[in-house]
Tab-separated table of C-alpha atoms in Angstrom:
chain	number	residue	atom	x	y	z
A	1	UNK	CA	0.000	0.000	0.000
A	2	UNK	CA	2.846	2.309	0.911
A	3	UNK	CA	4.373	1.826	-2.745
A	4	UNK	CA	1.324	2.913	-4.301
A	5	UNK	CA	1.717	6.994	-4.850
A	6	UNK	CA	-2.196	8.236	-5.558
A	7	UNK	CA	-4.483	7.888	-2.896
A	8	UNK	CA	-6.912	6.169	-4.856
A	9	UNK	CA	-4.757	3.334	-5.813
A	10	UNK	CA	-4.115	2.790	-1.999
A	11	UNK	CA	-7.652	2.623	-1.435
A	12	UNK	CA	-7.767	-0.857	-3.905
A	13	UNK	CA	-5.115	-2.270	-2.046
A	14	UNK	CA	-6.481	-1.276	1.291
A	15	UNK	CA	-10.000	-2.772	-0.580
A	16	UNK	CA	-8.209	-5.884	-1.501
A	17	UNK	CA	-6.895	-6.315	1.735
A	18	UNK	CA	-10.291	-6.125	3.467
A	19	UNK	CA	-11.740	-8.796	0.892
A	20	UNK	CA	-8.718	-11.179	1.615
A	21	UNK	CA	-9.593	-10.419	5.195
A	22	UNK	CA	-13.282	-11.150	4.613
A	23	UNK	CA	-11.899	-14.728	2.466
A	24	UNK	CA	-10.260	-15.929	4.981
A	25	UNK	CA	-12.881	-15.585	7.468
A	26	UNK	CA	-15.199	-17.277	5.780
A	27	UNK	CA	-13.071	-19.764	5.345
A	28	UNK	CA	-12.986	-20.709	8.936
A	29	UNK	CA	-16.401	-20.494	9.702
A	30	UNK	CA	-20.054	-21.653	8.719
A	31	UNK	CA	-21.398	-18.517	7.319
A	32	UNK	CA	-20.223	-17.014	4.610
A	33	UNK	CA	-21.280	-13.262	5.313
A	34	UNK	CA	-19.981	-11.141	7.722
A	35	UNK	CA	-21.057	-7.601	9.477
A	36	UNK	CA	-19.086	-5.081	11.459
A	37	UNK	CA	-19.261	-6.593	14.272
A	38	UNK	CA	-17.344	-9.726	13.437
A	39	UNK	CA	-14.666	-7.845	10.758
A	40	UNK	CA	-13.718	-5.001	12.982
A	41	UNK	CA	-11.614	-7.641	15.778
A	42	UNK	CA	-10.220	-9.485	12.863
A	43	UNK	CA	-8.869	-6.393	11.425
A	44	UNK	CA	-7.595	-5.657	14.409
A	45	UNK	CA	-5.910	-9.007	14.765
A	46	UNK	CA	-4.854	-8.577	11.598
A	47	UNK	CA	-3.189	-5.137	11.893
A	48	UNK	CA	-1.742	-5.976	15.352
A	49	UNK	CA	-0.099	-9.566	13.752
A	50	UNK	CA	1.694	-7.865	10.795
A	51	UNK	CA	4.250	-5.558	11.294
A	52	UNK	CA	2.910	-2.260	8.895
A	53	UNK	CA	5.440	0.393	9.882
A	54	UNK	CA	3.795	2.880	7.577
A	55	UNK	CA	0.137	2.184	7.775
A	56	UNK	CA	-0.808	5.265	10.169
A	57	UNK	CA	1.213	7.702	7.411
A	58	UNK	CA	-0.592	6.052	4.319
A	59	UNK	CA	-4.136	6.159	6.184
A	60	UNK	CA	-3.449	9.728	7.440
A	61	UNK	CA	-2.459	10.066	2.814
A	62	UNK	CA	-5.691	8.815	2.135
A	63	UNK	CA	-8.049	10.433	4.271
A	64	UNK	CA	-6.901	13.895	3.687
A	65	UNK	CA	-6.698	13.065	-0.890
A	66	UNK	CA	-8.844	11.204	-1.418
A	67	UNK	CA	-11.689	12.657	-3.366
A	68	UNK	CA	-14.716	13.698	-1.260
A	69	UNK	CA	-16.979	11.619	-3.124
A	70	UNK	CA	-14.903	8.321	-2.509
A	71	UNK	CA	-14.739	9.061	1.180
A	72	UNK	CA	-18.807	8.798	0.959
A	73	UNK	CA	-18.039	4.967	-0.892
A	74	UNK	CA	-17.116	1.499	-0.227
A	75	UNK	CA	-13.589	3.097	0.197
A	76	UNK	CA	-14.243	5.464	2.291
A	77	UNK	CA	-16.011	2.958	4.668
A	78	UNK	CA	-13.160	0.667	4.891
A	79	UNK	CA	-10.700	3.766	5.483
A	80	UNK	CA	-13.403	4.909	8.094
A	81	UNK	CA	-12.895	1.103	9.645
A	82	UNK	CA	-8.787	1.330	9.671
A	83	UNK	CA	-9.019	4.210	11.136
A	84	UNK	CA	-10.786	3.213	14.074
A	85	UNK	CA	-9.249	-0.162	14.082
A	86	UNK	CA	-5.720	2.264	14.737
A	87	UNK	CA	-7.570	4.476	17.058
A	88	UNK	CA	-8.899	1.444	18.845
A	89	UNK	CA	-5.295	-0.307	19.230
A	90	UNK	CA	-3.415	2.926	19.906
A	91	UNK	CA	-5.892	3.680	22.902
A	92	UNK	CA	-6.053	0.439	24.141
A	93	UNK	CA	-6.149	0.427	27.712
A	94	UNK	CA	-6.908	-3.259	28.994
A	95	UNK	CA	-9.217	-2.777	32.077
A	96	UNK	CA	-11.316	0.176	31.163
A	97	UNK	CA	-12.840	0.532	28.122
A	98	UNK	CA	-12.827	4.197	27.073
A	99	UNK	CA	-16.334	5.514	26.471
A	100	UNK	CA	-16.190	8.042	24.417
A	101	UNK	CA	-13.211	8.902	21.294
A	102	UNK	CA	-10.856	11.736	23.507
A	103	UNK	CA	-11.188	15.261	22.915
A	104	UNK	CA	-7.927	15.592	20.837
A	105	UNK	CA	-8.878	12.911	18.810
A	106	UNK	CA	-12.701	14.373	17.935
A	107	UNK	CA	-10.911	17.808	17.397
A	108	UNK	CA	-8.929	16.204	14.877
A	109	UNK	CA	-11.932	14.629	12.813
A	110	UNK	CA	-13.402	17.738	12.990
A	111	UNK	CA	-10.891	19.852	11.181
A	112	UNK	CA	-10.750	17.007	8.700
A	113	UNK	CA	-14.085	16.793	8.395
A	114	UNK	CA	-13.575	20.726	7.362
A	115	UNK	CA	-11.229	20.537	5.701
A	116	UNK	CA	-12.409	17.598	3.289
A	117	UNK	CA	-15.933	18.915	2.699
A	118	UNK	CA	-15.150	22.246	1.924
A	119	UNK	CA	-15.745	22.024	-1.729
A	120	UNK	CA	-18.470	19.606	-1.039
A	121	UNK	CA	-22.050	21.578	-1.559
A	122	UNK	CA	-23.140	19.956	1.483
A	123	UNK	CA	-26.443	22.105	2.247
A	124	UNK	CA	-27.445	20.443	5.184
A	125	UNK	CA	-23.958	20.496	6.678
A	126	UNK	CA	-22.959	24.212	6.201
A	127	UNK	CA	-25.250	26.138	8.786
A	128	UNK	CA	-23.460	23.655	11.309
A	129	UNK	CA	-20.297	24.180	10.312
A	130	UNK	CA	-20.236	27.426	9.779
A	131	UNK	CA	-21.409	28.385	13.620
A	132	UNK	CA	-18.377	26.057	14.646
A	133	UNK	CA	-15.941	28.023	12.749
A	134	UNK	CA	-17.307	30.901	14.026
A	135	UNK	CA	-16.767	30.058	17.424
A	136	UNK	CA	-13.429	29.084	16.760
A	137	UNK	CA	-12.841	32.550	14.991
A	138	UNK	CA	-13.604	34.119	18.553
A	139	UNK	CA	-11.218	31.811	20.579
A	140	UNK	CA	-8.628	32.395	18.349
A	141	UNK	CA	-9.527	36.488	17.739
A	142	UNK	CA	-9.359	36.294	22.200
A	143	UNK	CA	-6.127	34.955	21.959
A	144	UNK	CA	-4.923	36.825	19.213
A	145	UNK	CA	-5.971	39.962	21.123
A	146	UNK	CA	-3.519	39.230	23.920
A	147	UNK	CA	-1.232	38.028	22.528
A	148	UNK	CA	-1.260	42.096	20.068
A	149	UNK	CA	-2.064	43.417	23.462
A	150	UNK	CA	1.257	41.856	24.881
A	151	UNK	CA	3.240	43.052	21.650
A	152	UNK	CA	2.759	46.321	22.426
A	153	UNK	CA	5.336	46.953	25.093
A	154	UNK	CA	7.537	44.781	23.234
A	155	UNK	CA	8.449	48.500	21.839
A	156	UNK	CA	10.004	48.975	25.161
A	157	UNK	CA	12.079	45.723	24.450
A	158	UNK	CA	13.883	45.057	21.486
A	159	UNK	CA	12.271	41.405	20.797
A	160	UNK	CA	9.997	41.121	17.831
A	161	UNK	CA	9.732	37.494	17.339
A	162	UNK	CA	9.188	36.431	20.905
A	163	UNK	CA	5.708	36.895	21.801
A	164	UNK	CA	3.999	37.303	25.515
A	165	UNK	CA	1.245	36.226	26.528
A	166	UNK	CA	-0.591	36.129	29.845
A	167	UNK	CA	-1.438	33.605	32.270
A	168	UNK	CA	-4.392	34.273	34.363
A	169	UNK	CA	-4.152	31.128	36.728
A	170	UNK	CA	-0.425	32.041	37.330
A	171	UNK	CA	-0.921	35.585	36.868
A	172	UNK	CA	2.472	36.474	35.055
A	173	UNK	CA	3.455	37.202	31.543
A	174	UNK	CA	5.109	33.701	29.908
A	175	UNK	CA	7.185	34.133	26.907
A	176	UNK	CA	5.477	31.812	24.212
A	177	UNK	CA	5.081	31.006	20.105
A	178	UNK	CA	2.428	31.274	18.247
A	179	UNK	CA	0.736	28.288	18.663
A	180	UNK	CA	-2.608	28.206	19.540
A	181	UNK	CA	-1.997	25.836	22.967
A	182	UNK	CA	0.926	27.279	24.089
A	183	UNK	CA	-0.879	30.313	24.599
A	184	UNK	CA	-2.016	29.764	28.242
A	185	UNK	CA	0.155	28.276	30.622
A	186	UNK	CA	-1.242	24.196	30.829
A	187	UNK	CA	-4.419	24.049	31.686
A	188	UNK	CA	-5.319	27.997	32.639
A	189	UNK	CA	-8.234	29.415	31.232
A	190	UNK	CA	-8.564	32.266	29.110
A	191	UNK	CA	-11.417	33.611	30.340
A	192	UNK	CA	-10.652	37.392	31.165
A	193	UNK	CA	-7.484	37.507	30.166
A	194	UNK	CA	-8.017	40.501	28.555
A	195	UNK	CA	-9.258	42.595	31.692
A	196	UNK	CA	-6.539	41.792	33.393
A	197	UNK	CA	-4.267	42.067	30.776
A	198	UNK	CA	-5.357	45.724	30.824
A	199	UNK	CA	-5.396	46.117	34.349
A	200	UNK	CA	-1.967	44.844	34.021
A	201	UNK	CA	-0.714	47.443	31.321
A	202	UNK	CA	-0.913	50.275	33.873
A	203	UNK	CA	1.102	48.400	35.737
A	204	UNK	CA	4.284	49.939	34.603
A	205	UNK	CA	6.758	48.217	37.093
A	206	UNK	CA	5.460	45.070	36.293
A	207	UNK	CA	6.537	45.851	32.832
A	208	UNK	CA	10.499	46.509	33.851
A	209	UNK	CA	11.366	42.708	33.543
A	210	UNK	CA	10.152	42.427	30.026
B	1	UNK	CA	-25.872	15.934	1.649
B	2	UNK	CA	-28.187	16.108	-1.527
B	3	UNK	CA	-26.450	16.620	-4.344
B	4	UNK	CA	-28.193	17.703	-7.310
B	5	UNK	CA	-28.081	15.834	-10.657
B	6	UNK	CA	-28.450	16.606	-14.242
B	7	UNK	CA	-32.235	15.656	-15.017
B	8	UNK	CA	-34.166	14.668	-11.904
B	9	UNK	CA	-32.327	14.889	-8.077
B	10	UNK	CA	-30.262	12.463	-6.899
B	11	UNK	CA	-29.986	12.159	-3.361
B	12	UNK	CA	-26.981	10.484	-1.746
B	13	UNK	CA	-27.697	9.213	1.838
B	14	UNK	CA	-25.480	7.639	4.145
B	15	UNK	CA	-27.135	5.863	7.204
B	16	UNK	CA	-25.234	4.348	10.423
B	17	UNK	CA	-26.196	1.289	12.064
B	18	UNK	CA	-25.950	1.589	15.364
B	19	UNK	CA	-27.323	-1.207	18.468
B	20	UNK	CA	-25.249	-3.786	20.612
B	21	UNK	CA	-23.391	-7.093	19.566
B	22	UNK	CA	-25.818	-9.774	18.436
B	23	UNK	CA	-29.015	-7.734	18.264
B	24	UNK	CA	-29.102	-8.480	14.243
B	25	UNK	CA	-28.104	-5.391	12.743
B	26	UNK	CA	-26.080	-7.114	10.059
B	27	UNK	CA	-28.697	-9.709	9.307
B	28	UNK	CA	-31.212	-6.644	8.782
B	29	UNK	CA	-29.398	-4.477	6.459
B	30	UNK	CA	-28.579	-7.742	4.379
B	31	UNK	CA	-31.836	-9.300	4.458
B	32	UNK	CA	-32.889	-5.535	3.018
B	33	UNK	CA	-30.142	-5.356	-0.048
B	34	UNK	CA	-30.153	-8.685	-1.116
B	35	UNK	CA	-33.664	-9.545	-1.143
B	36	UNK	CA	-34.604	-7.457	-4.192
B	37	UNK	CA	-31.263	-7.004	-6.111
B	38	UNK	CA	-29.881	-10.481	-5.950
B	39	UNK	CA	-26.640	-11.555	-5.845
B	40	UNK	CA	-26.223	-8.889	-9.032
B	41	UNK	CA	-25.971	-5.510	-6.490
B	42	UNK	CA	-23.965	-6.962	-3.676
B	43	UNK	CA	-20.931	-5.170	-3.702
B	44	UNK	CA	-17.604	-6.668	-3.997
B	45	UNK	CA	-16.957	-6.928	-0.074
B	46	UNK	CA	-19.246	-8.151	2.699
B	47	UNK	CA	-22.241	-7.192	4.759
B	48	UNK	CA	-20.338	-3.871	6.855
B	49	UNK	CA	-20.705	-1.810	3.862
B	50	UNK	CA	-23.924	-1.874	1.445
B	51	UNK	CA	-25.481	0.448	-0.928
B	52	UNK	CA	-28.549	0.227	-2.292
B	53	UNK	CA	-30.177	2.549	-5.022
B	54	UNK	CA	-34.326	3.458	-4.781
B	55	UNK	CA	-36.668	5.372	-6.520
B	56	UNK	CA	-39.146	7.705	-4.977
B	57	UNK	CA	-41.418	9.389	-6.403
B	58	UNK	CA	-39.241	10.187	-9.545
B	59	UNK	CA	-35.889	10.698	-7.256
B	60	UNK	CA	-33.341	8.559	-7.464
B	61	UNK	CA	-31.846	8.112	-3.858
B	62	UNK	CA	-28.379	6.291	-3.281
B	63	UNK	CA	-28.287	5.076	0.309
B	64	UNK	CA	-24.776	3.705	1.912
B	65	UNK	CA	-25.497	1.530	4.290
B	66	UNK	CA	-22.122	1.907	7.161
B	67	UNK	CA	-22.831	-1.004	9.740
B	68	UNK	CA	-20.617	-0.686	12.652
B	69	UNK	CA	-19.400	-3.014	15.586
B	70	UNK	CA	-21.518	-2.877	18.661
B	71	UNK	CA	-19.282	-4.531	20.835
B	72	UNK	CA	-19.026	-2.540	24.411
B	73	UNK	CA	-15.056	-2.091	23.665
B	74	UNK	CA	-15.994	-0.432	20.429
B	75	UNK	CA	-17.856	2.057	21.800
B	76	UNK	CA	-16.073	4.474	21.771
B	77	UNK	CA	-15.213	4.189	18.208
B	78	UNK	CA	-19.067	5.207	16.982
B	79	UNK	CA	-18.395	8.907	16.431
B	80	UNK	CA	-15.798	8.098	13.613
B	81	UNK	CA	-18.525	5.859	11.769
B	82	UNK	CA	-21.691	8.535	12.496
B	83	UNK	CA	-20.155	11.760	11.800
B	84	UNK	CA	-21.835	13.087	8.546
B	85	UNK	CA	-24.498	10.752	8.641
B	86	UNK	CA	-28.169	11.673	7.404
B	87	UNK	CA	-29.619	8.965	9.442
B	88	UNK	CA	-29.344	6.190	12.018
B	89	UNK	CA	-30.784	2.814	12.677
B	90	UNK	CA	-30.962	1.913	16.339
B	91	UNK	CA	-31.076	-1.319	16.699
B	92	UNK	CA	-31.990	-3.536	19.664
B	93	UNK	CA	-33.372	-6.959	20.228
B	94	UNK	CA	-36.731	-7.356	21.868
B	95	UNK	CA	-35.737	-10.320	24.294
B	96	UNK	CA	-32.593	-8.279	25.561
B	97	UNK	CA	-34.124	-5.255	28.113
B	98	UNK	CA	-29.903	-4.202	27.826
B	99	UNK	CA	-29.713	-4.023	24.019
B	100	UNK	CA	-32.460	-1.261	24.453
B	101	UNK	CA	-30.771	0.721	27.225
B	102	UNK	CA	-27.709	0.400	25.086
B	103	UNK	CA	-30.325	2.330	22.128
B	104	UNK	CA	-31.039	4.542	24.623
B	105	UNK	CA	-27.460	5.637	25.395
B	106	UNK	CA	-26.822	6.129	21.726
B	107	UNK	CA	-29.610	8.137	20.831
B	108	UNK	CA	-28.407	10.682	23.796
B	109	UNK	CA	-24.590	11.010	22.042
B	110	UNK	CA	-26.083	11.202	18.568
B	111	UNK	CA	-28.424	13.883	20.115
B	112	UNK	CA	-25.838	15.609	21.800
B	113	UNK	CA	-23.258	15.379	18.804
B	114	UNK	CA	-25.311	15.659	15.733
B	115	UNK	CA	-28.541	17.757	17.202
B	116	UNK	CA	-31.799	17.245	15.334
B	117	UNK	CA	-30.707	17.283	11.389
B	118	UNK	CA	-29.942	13.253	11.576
B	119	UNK	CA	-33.065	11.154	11.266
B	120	UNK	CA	-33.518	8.426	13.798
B	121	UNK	CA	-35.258	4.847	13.482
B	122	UNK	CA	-35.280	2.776	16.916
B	123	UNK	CA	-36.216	-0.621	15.536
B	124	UNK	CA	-37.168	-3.722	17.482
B	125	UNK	CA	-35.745	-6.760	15.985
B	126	UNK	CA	-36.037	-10.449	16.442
B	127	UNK	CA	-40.142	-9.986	16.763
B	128	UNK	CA	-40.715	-13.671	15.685
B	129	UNK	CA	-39.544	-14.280	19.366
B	130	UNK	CA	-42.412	-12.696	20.709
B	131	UNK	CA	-43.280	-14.961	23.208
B	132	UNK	CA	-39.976	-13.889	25.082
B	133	UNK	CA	-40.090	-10.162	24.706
B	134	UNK	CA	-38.721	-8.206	27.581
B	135	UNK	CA	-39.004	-4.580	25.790
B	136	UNK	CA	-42.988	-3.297	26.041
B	137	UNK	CA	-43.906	-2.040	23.078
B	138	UNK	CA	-45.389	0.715	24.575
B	139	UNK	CA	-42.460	1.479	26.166
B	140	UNK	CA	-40.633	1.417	23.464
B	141	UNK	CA	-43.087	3.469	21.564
B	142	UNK	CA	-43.415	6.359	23.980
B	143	UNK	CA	-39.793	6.304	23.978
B	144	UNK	CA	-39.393	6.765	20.402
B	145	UNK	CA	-41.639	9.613	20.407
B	146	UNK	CA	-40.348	11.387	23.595
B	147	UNK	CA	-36.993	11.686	21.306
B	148	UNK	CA	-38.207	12.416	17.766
B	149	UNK	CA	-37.482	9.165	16.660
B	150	UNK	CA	-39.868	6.827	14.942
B	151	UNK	CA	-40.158	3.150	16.562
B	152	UNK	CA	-40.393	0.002	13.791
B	153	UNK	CA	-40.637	-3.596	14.602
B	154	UNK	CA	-38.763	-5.914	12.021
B	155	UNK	CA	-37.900	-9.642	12.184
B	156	UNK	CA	-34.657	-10.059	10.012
B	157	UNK	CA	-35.314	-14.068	10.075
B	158	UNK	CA	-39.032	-13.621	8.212
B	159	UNK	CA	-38.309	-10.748	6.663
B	160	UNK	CA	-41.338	-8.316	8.419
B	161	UNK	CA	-41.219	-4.690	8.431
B	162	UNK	CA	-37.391	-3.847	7.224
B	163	UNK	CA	-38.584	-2.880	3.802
B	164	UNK	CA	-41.363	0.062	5.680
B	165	UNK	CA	-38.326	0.889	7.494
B	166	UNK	CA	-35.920	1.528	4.833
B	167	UNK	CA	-38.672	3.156	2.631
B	168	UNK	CA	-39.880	5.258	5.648
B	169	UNK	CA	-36.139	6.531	6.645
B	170	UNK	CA	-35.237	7.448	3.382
B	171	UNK	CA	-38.836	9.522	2.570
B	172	UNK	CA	-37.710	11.306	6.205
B	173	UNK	CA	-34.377	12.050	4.754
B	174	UNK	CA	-35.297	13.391	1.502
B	175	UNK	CA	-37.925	15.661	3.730
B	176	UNK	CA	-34.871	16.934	5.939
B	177	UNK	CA	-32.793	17.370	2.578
B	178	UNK	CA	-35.337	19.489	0.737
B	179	UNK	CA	-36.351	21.948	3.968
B	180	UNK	CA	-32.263	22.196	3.911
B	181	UNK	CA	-32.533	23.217	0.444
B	182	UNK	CA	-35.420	25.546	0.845
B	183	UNK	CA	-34.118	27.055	4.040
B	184	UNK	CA	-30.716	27.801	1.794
B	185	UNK	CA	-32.810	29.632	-1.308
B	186	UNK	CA	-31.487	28.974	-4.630
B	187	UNK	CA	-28.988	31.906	-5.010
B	188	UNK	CA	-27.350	30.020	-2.464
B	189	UNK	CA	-26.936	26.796	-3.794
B	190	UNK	CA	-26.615	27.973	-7.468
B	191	UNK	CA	-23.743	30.095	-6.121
B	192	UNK	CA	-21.992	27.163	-4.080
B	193	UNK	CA	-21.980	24.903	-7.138
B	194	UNK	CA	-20.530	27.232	-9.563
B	195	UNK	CA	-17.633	27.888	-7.344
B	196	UNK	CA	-14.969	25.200	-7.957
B	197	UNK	CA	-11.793	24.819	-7.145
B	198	UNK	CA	-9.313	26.522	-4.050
B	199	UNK	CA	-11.465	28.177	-1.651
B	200	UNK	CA	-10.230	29.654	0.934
B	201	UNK	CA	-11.052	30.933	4.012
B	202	UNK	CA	-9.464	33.485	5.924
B	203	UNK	CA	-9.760	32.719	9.433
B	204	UNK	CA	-7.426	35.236	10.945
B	205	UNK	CA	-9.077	38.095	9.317
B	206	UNK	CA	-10.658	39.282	12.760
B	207	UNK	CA	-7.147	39.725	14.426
B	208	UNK	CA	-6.667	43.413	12.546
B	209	UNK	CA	-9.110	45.288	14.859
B	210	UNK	CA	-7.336	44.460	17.981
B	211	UNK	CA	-4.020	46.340	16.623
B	212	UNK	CA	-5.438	49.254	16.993
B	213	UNK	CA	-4.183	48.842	20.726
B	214	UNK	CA	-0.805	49.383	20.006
B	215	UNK	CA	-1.108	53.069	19.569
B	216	UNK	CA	-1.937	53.622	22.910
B	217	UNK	CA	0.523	51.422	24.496
């Protein structure tokens, strides 16, 4: 599969795979037709017995190329099923089974889900999504705001590149990048930070150390 | 997501099957494709993934049937298989009270993570073993309604009520598509489908205001 360069030639393998999967089950057993329930675990045997280096790369390859309409297919349900097969093995935890996907992996979908129906004229989708982006428009616009709001007495200071931002659980001014989770210190919230960001701007002594 | 055709609308639908180990889901959707297209439409692979192609009332409808595994470890893997979904089939099997709890549980996360623009069908399988039901119908029922879904009773093993259920969903669907369609006007969608290509959104485009801040600092 990893030889194969378009994402759509993957897909057959990845579809050939599944069948021989499917064969040999049937094989082994009185029925000849399986569901989910039953092909999911043997995938996931079957993934966990071979030793696919690359498979998370060339799944990650396919989901984000392949064309929109194939990810609605046959192919797109058996990429849907190696994907969770993957998510299901690399979250294993063997006493507690994990209720619900976590939240960095739903954020992920998410964005790919936005990204990969974009062009899509998906009517029924688009109210939805846009009120999502939105919201993440504001989060980001919050941040953003401190982060210009913290850039300002950088004129003081000679640093351009290094940006500040504010910490409201710790209360002090962290030097960070621009990446949207490094903006607040762990786990602190950003509610407010602008207030206090203010409040803190009149502070001029606290501004000495930067 | 309806997407519109040439001559007449075709409407592609993709439905989730959702309901615990056991409770027949796979049986049902397989009974439902095979039974009037033969060997001739089953596609190349097995039972998880079917399609079947309808006609109603003049509209060609593709649905894509995604079963999924109902095993209790698997749970958490449902949202990857639902997402994008125009409708779900909650399965559960009238002899097993816990299969129906289980229906209950998903209809609360497909609720909570969808909202009310999937179309739900809480179906009671396995009604040939009547005589050792455990789930009231009216129960059942008054659930059903109490969530906006609508309640079916099949038997995958003599073939009762899966063909109503399919027919039903996929009339339920097409409503949902065309109030989506209304609700969008035509300008809208004439404009959407003419753009092709790149697009690109500028997300950062509300950070500018904020600069004006640095004036005063």
């Amino acid at each position: 599969m990893h030889e194969a360069y378009s994402p759509d030639k993957k897909v057959q393998i990845l579809l050939k795979v599944c069948k021989s999967i499917y064969h040999s089950m049937s094989a082994n057993a009185t029925r000849t037709v399986f569901g989910a329930d039953d092909f999911l675990p043997c995938l996931t045997w079957v993934l966990l017995r071979s030793d696919v280096v690359t498979l998370q790369v060339d799944t990650d390859y396919m989901m984000e190329l392949l064309d929109p309409t194939q990810l609605q297919g046959e192919g797109g349900y058996y990429l849907t099923t190696i994907y969770a097969s993957l998510y299901y093995i690399s979250s294993f935890q063997p006493r507690l089974p994990a209720r619900q996907l976590s939240v960095e992996a739903q954020h992920s979908l998410n964005q790919w889900h936005r990204r990969r129906t974009l062009h899509c004229e998906q009517s029924r989708r688009s109210k939805h999504r846009r009120t999502i982006r939105r919201q993440a428009c504001q989060e980001r616009d919050r941040s953003l705001h401190v982060i210009v709001q913290a850039h300002c007495f950088q004129k003081h200071c000679t640093a351009v590149k290094v940006k500040y931002y504010f910490c409201v659980r710790c209360k002090k001014f962290r030097l960070g990048v621009l990446l949207h989770k490094s903006k607040y210190h762990n786990k602190c919230t950003p509610i407010d930070t602008n207030l206090r960001l203010n409040k803190f701007i009149t502070k001029q002594s606290t501004l000495e150390k930067f | 997501m309806a997407a519109g055709g040439m001559g007449g609308k075709t409407y592609s639908f993709k439905v989730v099957l959702l309901g615990e180990g056991c409770v027949g889901k796979t049986s049902l959707v397989l009974r439902y494709c095979e039974n009037k297209f033969n060997d001739k439409h089953i596609t190349t692979l097995q039972a998880s993934f079917l399609t079947k192609k309808l006609n109603i009332t003049g509209k060609r409808v593709n649905l894509a049937i995604w079963d999924t595994a109902g095993q209790e470890r698997f749970h958490a893997l449902g949202p990857i298989y639902y997402r994008d979904s125009n409708g779900a089939i909650l399965v559960y099997d009238v002899t097993d009270e816990d299969s129906f709890q289980k229906v209950k549980n998903w209809v609360k996360e497909l609720r909570k993570m969808l909202g009310n623009e999937i179309c739900l069908c809480i179906v009671g399988n396995k009604i040939d073993l009547d005589k050792d039901r455990h789930v009231s119908v009216e129960e059942a029922e008054s659930y059903a309604e109490s969530v906006g879904a609508k309640h079916y009773h099949t038997s995958a093993k003599l073939n009762k009520g899966i063909e109503e259920l399919f027919l039903d969903l996929c009339k339920r669907m097409m409503e949902t598509a065309q109030a989506e369609e209304r609700l969008k006007g035509n300008g809208a969608s004439q404009s959407a489908s003419s753009r092709r290509g790149v697009q690109i959104v500028d997300d950062e485009l509300q950070a500018t205001p904020a600069g004006g801040c640095c004036s005063s600092g």
